Tab-separated table of C-alpha atoms in Angstrom:
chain	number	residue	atom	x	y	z
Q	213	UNK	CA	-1.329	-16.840	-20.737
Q	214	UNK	CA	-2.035	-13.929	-18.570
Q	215	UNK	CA	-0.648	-14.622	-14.597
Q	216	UNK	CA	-4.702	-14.698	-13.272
Q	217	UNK	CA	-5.225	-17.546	-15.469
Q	218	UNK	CA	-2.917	-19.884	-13.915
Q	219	UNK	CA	-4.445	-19.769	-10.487
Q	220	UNK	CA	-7.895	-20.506	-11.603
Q	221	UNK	CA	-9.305	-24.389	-11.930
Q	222	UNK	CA	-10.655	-25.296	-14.801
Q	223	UNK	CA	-14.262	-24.665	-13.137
Q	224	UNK	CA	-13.414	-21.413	-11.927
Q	225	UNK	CA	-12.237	-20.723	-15.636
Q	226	UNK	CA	-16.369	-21.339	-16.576
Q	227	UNK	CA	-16.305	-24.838	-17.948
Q	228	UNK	CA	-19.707	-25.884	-16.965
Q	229	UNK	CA	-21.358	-22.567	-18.926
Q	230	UNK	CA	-19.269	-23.291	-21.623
Q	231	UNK	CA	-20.346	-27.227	-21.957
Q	232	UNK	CA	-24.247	-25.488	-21.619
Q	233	UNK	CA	-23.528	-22.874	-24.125
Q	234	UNK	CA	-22.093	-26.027	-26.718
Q	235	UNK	CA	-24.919	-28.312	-25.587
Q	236	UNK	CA	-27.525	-25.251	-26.626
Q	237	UNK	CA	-25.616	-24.570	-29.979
Q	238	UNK	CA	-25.885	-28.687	-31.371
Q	239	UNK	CA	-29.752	-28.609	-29.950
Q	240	UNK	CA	-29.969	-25.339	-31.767
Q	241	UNK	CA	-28.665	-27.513	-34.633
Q	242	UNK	CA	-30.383	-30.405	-34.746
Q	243	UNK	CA	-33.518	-28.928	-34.256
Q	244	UNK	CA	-33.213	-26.407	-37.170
Q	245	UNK	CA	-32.363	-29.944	-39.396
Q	246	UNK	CA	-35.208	-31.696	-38.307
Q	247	UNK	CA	-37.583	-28.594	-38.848
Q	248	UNK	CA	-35.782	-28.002	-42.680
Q	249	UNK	CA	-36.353	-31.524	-43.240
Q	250	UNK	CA	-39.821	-31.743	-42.017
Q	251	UNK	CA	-40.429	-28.371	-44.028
Q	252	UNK	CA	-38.404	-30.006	-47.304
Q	253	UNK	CA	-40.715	-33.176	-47.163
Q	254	UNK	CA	-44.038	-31.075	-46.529
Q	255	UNK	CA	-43.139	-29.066	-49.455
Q	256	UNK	CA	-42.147	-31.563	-51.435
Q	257	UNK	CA	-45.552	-34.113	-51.115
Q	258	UNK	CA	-47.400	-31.064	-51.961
Q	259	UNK	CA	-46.182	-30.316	-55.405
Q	260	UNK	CA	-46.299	-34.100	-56.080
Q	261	UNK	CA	-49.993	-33.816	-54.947
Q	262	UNK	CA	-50.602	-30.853	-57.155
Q	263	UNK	CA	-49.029	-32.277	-59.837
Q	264	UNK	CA	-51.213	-35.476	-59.934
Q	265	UNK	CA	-54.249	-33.483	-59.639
Q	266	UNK	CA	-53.420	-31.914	-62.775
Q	267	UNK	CA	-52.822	-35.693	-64.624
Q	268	UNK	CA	-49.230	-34.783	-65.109
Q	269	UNK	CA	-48.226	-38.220	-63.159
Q	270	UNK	CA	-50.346	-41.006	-62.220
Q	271	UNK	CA	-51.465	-42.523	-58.468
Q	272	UNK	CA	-48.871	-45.119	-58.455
Q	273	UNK	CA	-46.148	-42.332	-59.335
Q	274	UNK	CA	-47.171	-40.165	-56.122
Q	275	UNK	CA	-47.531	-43.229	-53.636
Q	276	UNK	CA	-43.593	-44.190	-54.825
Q	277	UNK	CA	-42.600	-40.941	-54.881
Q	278	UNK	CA	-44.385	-40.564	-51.203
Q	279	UNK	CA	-43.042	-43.786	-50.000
Q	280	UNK	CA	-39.450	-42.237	-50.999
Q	281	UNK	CA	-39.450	-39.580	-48.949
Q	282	UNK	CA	-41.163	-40.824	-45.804
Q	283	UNK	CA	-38.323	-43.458	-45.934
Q	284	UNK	CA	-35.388	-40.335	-45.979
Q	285	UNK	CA	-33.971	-40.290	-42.863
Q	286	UNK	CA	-34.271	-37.110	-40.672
Q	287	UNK	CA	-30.584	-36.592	-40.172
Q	288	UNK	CA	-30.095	-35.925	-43.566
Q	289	UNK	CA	-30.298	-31.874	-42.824
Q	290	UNK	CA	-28.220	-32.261	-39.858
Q	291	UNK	CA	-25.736	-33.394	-41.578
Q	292	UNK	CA	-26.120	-31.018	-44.453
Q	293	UNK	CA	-26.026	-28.261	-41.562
Q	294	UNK	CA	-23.013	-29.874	-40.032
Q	295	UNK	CA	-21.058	-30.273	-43.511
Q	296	UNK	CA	-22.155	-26.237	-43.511
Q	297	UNK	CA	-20.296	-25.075	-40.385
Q	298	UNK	CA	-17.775	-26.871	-40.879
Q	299	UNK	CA	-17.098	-25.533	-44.321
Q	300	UNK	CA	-17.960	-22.180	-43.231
Q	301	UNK	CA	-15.050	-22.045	-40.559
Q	302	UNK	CA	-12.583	-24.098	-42.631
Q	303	UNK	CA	-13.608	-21.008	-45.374
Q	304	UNK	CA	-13.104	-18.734	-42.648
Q	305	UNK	CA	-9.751	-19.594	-41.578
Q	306	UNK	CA	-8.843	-19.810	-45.262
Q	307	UNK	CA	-9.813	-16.176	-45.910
Q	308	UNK	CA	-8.410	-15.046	-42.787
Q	309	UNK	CA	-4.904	-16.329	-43.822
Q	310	UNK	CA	-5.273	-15.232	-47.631
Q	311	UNK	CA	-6.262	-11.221	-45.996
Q	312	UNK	CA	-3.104	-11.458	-43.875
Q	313	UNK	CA	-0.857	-11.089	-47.347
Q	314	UNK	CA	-0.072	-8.190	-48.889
Q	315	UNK	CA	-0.945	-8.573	-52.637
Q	316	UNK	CA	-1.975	-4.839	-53.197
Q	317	UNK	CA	0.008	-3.340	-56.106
Q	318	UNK	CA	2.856	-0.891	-55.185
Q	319	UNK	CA	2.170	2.883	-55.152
Q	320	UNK	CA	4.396	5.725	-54.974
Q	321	UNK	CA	3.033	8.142	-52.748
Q	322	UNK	CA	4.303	11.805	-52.834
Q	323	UNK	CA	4.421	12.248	-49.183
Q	324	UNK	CA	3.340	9.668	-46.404
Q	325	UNK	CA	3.633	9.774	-42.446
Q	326	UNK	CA	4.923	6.909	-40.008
Q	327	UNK	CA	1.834	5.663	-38.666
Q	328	UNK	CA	2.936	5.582	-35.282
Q	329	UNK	CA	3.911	8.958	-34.397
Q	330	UNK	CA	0.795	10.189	-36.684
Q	331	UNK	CA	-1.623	8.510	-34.446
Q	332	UNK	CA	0.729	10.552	-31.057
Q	333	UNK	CA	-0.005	13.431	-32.904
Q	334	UNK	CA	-3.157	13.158	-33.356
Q	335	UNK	CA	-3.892	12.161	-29.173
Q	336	UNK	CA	-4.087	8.200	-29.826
Q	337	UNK	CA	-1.412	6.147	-27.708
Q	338	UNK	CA	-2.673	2.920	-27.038
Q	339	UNK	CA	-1.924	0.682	-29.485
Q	340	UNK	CA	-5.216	-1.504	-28.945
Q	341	UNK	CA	-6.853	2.109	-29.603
Q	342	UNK	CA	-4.765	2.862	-32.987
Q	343	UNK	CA	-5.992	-0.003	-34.276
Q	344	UNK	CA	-10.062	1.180	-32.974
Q	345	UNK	CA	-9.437	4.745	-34.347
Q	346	UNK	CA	-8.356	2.746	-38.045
Q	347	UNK	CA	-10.880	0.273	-38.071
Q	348	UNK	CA	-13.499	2.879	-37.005
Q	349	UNK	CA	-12.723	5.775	-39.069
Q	350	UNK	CA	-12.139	3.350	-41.884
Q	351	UNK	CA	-8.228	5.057	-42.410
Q	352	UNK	CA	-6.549	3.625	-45.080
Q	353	UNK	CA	-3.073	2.065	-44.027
Q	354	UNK	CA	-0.223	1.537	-46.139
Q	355	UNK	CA	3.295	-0.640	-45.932
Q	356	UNK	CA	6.349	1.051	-46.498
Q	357	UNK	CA	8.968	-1.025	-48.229
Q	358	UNK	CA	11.674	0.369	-46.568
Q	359	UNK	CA	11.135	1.065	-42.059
Q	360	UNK	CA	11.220	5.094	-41.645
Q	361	UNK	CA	13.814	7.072	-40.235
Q	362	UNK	CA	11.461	10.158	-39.399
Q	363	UNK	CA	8.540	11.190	-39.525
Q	364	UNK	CA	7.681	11.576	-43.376
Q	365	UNK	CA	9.622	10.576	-46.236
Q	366	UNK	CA	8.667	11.297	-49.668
Q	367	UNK	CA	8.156	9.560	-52.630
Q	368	UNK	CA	7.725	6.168	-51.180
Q	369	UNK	CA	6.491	3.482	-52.815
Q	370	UNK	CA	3.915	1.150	-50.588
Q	371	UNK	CA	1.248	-1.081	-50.922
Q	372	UNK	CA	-2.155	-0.488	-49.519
Q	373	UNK	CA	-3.031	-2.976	-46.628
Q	374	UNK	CA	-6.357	-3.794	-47.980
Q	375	UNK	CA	-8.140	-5.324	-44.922
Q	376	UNK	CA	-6.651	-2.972	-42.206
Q	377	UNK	CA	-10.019	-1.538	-41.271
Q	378	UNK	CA	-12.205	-4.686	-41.586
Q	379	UNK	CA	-12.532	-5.822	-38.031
Q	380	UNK	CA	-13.469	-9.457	-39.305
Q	381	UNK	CA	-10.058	-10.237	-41.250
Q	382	UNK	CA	-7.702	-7.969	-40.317
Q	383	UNK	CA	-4.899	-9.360	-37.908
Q	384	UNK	CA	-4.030	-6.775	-34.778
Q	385	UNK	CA	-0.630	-9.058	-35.336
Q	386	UNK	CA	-0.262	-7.601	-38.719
Q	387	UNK	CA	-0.545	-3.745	-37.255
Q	388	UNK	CA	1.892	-4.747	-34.381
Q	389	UNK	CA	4.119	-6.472	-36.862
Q	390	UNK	CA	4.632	-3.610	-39.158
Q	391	UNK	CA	4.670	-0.592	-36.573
Q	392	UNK	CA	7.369	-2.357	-34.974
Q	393	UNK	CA	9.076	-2.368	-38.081
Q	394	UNK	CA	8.102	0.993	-38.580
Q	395	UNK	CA	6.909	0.440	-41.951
Q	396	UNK	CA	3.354	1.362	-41.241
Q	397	UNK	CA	2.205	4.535	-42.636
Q	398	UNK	CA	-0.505	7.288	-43.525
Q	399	UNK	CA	-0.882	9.665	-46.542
Q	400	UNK	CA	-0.134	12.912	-46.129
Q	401	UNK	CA	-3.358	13.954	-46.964
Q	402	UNK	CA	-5.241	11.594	-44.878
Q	403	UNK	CA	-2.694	12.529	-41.936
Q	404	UNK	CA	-3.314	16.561	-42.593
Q	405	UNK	CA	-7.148	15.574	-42.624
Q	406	UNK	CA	-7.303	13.242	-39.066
Q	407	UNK	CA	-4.900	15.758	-37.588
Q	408	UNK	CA	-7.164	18.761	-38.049
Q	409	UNK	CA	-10.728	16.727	-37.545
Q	410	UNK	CA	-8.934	15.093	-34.451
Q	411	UNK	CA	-5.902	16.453	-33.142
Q	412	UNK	CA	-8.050	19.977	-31.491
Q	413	UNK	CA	-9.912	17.501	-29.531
Q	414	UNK	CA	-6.656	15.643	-28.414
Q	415	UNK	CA	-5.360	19.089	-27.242
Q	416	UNK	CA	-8.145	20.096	-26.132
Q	417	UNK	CA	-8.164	17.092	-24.186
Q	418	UNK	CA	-4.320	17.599	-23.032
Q	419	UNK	CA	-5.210	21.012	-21.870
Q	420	UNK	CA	-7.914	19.865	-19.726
Q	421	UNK	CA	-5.308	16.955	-18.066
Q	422	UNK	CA	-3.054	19.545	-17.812
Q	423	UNK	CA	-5.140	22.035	-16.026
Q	424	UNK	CA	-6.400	19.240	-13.775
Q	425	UNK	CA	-2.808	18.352	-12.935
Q	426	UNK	CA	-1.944	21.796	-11.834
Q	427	UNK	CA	-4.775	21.679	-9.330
Q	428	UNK	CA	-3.923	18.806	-8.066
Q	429	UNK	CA	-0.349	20.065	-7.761
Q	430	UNK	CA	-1.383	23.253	-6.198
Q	431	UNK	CA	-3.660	21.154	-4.113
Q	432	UNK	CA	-0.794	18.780	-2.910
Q	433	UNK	CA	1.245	22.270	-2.756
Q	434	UNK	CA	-1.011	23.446	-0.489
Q	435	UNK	CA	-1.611	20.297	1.485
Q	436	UNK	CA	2.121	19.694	1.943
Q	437	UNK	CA	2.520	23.631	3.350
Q	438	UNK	CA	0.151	22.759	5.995
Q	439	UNK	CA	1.901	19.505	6.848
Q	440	UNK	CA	5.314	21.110	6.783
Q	441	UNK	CA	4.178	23.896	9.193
Q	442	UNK	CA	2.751	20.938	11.592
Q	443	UNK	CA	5.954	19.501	11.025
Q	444	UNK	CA	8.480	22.264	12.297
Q	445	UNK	CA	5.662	22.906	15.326
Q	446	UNK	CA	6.370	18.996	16.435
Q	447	UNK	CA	10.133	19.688	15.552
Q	448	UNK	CA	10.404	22.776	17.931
Q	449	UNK	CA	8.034	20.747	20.810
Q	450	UNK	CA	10.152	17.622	20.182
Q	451	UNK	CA	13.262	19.971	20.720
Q	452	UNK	CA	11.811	21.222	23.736
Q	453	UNK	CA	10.750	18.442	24.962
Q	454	UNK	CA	14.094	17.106	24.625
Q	455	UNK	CA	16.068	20.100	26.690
Q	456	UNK	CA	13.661	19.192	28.958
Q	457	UNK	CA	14.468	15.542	29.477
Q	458	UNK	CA	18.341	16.620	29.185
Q	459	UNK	CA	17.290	19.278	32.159
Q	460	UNK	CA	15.549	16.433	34.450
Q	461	UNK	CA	18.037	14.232	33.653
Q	462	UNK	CA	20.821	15.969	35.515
Q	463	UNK	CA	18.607	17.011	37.859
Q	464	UNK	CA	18.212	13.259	38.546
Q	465	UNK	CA	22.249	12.982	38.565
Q	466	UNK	CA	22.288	15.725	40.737
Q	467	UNK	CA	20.053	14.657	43.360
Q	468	UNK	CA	20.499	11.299	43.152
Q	469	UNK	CA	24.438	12.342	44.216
Q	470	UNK	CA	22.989	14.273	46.928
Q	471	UNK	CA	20.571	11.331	48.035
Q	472	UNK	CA	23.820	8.801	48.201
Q	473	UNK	CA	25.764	11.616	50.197
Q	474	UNK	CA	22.679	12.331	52.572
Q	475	UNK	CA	21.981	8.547	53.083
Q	476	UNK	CA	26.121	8.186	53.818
Q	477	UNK	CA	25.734	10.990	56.358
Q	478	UNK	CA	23.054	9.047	58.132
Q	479	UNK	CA	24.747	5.844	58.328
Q	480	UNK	CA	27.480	7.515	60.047
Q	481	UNK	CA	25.087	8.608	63.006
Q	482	UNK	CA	23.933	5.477	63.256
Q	483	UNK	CA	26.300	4.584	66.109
Q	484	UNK	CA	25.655	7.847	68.141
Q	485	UNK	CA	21.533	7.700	67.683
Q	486	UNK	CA	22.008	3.673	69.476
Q	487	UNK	CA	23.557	5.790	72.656
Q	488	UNK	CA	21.177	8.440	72.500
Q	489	UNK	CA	18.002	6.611	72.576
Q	490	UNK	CA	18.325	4.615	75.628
Q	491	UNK	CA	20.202	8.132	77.531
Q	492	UNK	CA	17.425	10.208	76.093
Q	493	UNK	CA	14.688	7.183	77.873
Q	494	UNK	CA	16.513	7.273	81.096
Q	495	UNK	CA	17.488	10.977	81.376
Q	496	UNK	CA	13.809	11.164	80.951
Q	497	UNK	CA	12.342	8.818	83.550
Q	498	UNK	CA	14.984	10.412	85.481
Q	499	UNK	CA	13.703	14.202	85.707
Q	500	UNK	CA	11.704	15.396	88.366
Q	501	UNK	CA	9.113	18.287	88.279
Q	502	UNK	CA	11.002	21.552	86.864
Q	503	UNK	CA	14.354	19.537	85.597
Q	504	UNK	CA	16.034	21.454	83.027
Q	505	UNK	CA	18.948	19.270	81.577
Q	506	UNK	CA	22.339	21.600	80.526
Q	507	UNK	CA	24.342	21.250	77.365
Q	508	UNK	CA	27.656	20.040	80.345
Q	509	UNK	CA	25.257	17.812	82.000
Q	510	UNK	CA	24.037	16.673	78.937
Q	511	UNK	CA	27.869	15.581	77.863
Q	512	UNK	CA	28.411	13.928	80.790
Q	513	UNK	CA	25.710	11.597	80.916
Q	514	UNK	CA	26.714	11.002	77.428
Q	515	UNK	CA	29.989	9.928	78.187
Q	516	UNK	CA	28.393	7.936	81.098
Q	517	UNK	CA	26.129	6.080	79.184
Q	518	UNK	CA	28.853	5.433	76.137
Q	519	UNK	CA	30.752	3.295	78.948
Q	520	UNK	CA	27.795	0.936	78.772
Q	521	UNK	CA	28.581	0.435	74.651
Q	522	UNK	CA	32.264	-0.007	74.693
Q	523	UNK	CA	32.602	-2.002	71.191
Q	524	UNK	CA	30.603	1.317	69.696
Q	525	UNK	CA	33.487	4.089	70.677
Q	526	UNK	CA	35.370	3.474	67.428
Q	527	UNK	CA	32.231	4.425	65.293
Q	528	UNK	CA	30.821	6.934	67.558
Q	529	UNK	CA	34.504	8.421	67.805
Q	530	UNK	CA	34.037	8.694	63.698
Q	531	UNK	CA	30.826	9.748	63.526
Q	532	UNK	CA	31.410	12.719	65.818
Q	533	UNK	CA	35.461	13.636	64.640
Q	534	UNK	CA	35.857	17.371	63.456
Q	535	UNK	CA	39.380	18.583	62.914
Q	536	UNK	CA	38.969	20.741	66.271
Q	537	UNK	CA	38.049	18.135	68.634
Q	538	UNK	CA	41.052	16.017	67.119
Q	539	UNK	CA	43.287	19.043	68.093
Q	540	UNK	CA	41.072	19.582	71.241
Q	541	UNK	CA	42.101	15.865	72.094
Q	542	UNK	CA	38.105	15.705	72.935
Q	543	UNK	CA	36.639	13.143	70.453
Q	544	UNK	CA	33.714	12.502	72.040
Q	545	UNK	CA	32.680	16.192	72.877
Q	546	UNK	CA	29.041	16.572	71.701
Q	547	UNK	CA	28.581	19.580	69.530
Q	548	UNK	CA	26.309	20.587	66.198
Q	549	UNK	CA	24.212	18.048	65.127
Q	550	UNK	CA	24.290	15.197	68.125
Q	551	UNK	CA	23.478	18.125	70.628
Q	552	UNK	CA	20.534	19.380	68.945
Q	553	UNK	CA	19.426	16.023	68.704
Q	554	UNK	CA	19.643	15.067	72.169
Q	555	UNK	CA	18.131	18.082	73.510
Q	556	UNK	CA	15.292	18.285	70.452
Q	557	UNK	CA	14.323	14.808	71.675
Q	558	UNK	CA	14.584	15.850	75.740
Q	559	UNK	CA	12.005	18.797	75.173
Q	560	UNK	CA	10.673	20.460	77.909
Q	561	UNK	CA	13.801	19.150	79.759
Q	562	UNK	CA	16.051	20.671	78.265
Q	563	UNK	CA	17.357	24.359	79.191
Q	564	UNK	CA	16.576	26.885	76.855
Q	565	UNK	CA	18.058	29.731	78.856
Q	566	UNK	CA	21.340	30.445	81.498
Q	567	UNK	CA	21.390	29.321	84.646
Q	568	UNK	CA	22.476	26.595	87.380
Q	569	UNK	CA	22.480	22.986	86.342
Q	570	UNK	CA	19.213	21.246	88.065
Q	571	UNK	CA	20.039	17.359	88.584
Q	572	UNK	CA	17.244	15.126	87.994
């Protein structure tokens, strides 16, 4: 049973058309019965009729004969009909099992062709479509006595197989049976004739395939070039793209390094910028009209107001230590960075140019 089979139910598989079709078939029956038999009586009253006319029988002879058939049931031609059938297939079967043996008398044939690789030859490889071409063309068949070892053999003897081409009792078992055997065969002659009737069609028909195939190939060729050009374009962009990411990627090393160093930088000032802001505020509020604050002035209110933060010395000391104020011996000398602070942040109150030191 084929695999679609077993998922269907037996109503998807058409049960209830099938019952119909049955139910149709026996009304078909019973209606031709009771139409013969109506017919059969009919027919036969009237000759009894015409007979009596002519004297040949009396009255009392037609009403018996009359009252004989009236009295005949009407299933008498059904079951004639069904005794018919069923004769007819029981015949059928019969026949069908008698056609499947081989009792053709053996012939030795000069020259004679495996059937198989005749039919290849001549541009038939379905084996559902062998058996067609043979029932079709009406090819007579033969079985070898002996399975072939090529693809003629010669003086063979065979027997004809007599019902290969009669679609009614041959058996596509039988064909299947003997080509697997490889016993199945052609005459020469027959072969020589089917190959040169059929076999320039069956090239004809390979040439054609073929020609479509090399389109298709050189259509496919030609697609494919296309796609491998797109192809190396997105492999050289993906390269790219990838020296590129490489590229940003140490770029983000490299300034994320330079973003920890910067941010440890300005940690370190953090101690100085907590004296500057309130010395900046008062240095400031301080100035009078004119004030310009010097860089010495500048260091000494520095130092001044660092006396007011004593536990931040160590960390200012730190942030502000250069090799030359260590040797110096003046760690808390502003210079660089803190002094451009301070005065950026005085302004206008801080000297720009030389001269004397104005006190607020």
């Amino acid at each position: 049973m084929l695999p679609s089979s077993t998922k269907l139910t037996i109503f998807q598989r058409g049960i209830a058309q099938k019952c119909a079709v049955f139910c149709i078939y026996l009304i078909s029956i019973t209606v031709t019965a009771f139409i013969l038999d109506w017919l059969d009586k009919k027919t036969f009253l009237k000759i009894v009729h015409e007979v009596n006319k002519q004297g040949s029988i009396s009255e009392q002879a037609v009403n018996a004969f009359t009252i004989l058939i009236e009295s005949r049931e009407g299933i008498f031609f059904l079951d004639l009909i069904l005794i018919g059938v069923i004769c007819g297939v029981v015949g059928l079967l019969i026949i069908q099992q008698f056609a499947k043996l081989q009792w053709s008398k053996a012939v030795v044939l000069p020259k004679v062709i495996e059937f198989k690789q005749a039919m290849q030859h001549i541009g038939i490889h379905t084996p559902g479509d062998r058996i067609d071409f043979v029932r079709k063309q009406g090819v007579p068949v033969f079985i070898a006595s002996e399975p072939f070892l090529e693809l003629e053999q010669y003086n063979v003897p065979v027997r004809l197989y007599a019902f290969a081409y009669d679609s009614n009792l041959s058996d596509a078992n039988i064909f299947n049976s003997y080509i697997g055997q490889q016993r199945l065969c052609l005459d020469a002659a027959d072969y020589e004739y089917l190959l040169e009737k059929y076999g320039q069609k069956a090239l004809s028909a390979y040439a054609a395939r073929i020609r479509d195939l090399e389109e298709t190939i050189t259509n496919l060729q030609g697609a494919f070039s296309v796609q491998q050009t797109k192809m190396n374009e997105l492999t050289e962009q993906n390269q790219a793209l990838l020296a590129e990411k490489v590229e940003y990627q140490n770029k983000e090393k490299t300034l994320s390094g330079r973003e920890k160093s910067l941010e440890s930088r300005e940690n370190v000032k953090l101690p100085v910028r907590r004296i500057f802001y309130p010395l900046v505020n008062r240095l400031i509020a301080e100035a009078r009209p004119g004030t310009k604050y010097t860089r010495t002035k500048i260091q000494e209110e520095f130092l001044r107001e660092l006396d007011s933060f004593p536990e931040l010395k160590s960390a200012v000391r730190d942030a502000l230590h250069t090799p030359q104020k260590a040797k110096n011996n003046t760690p808390f000398e502003l210079a660089g960075w803190a002094m451009e602070e301070i005065r950026l942040a005085l302004g206008e109150y801080a000297q720009t140019s030389p001269g004397r030191d104005r006190e607020s």
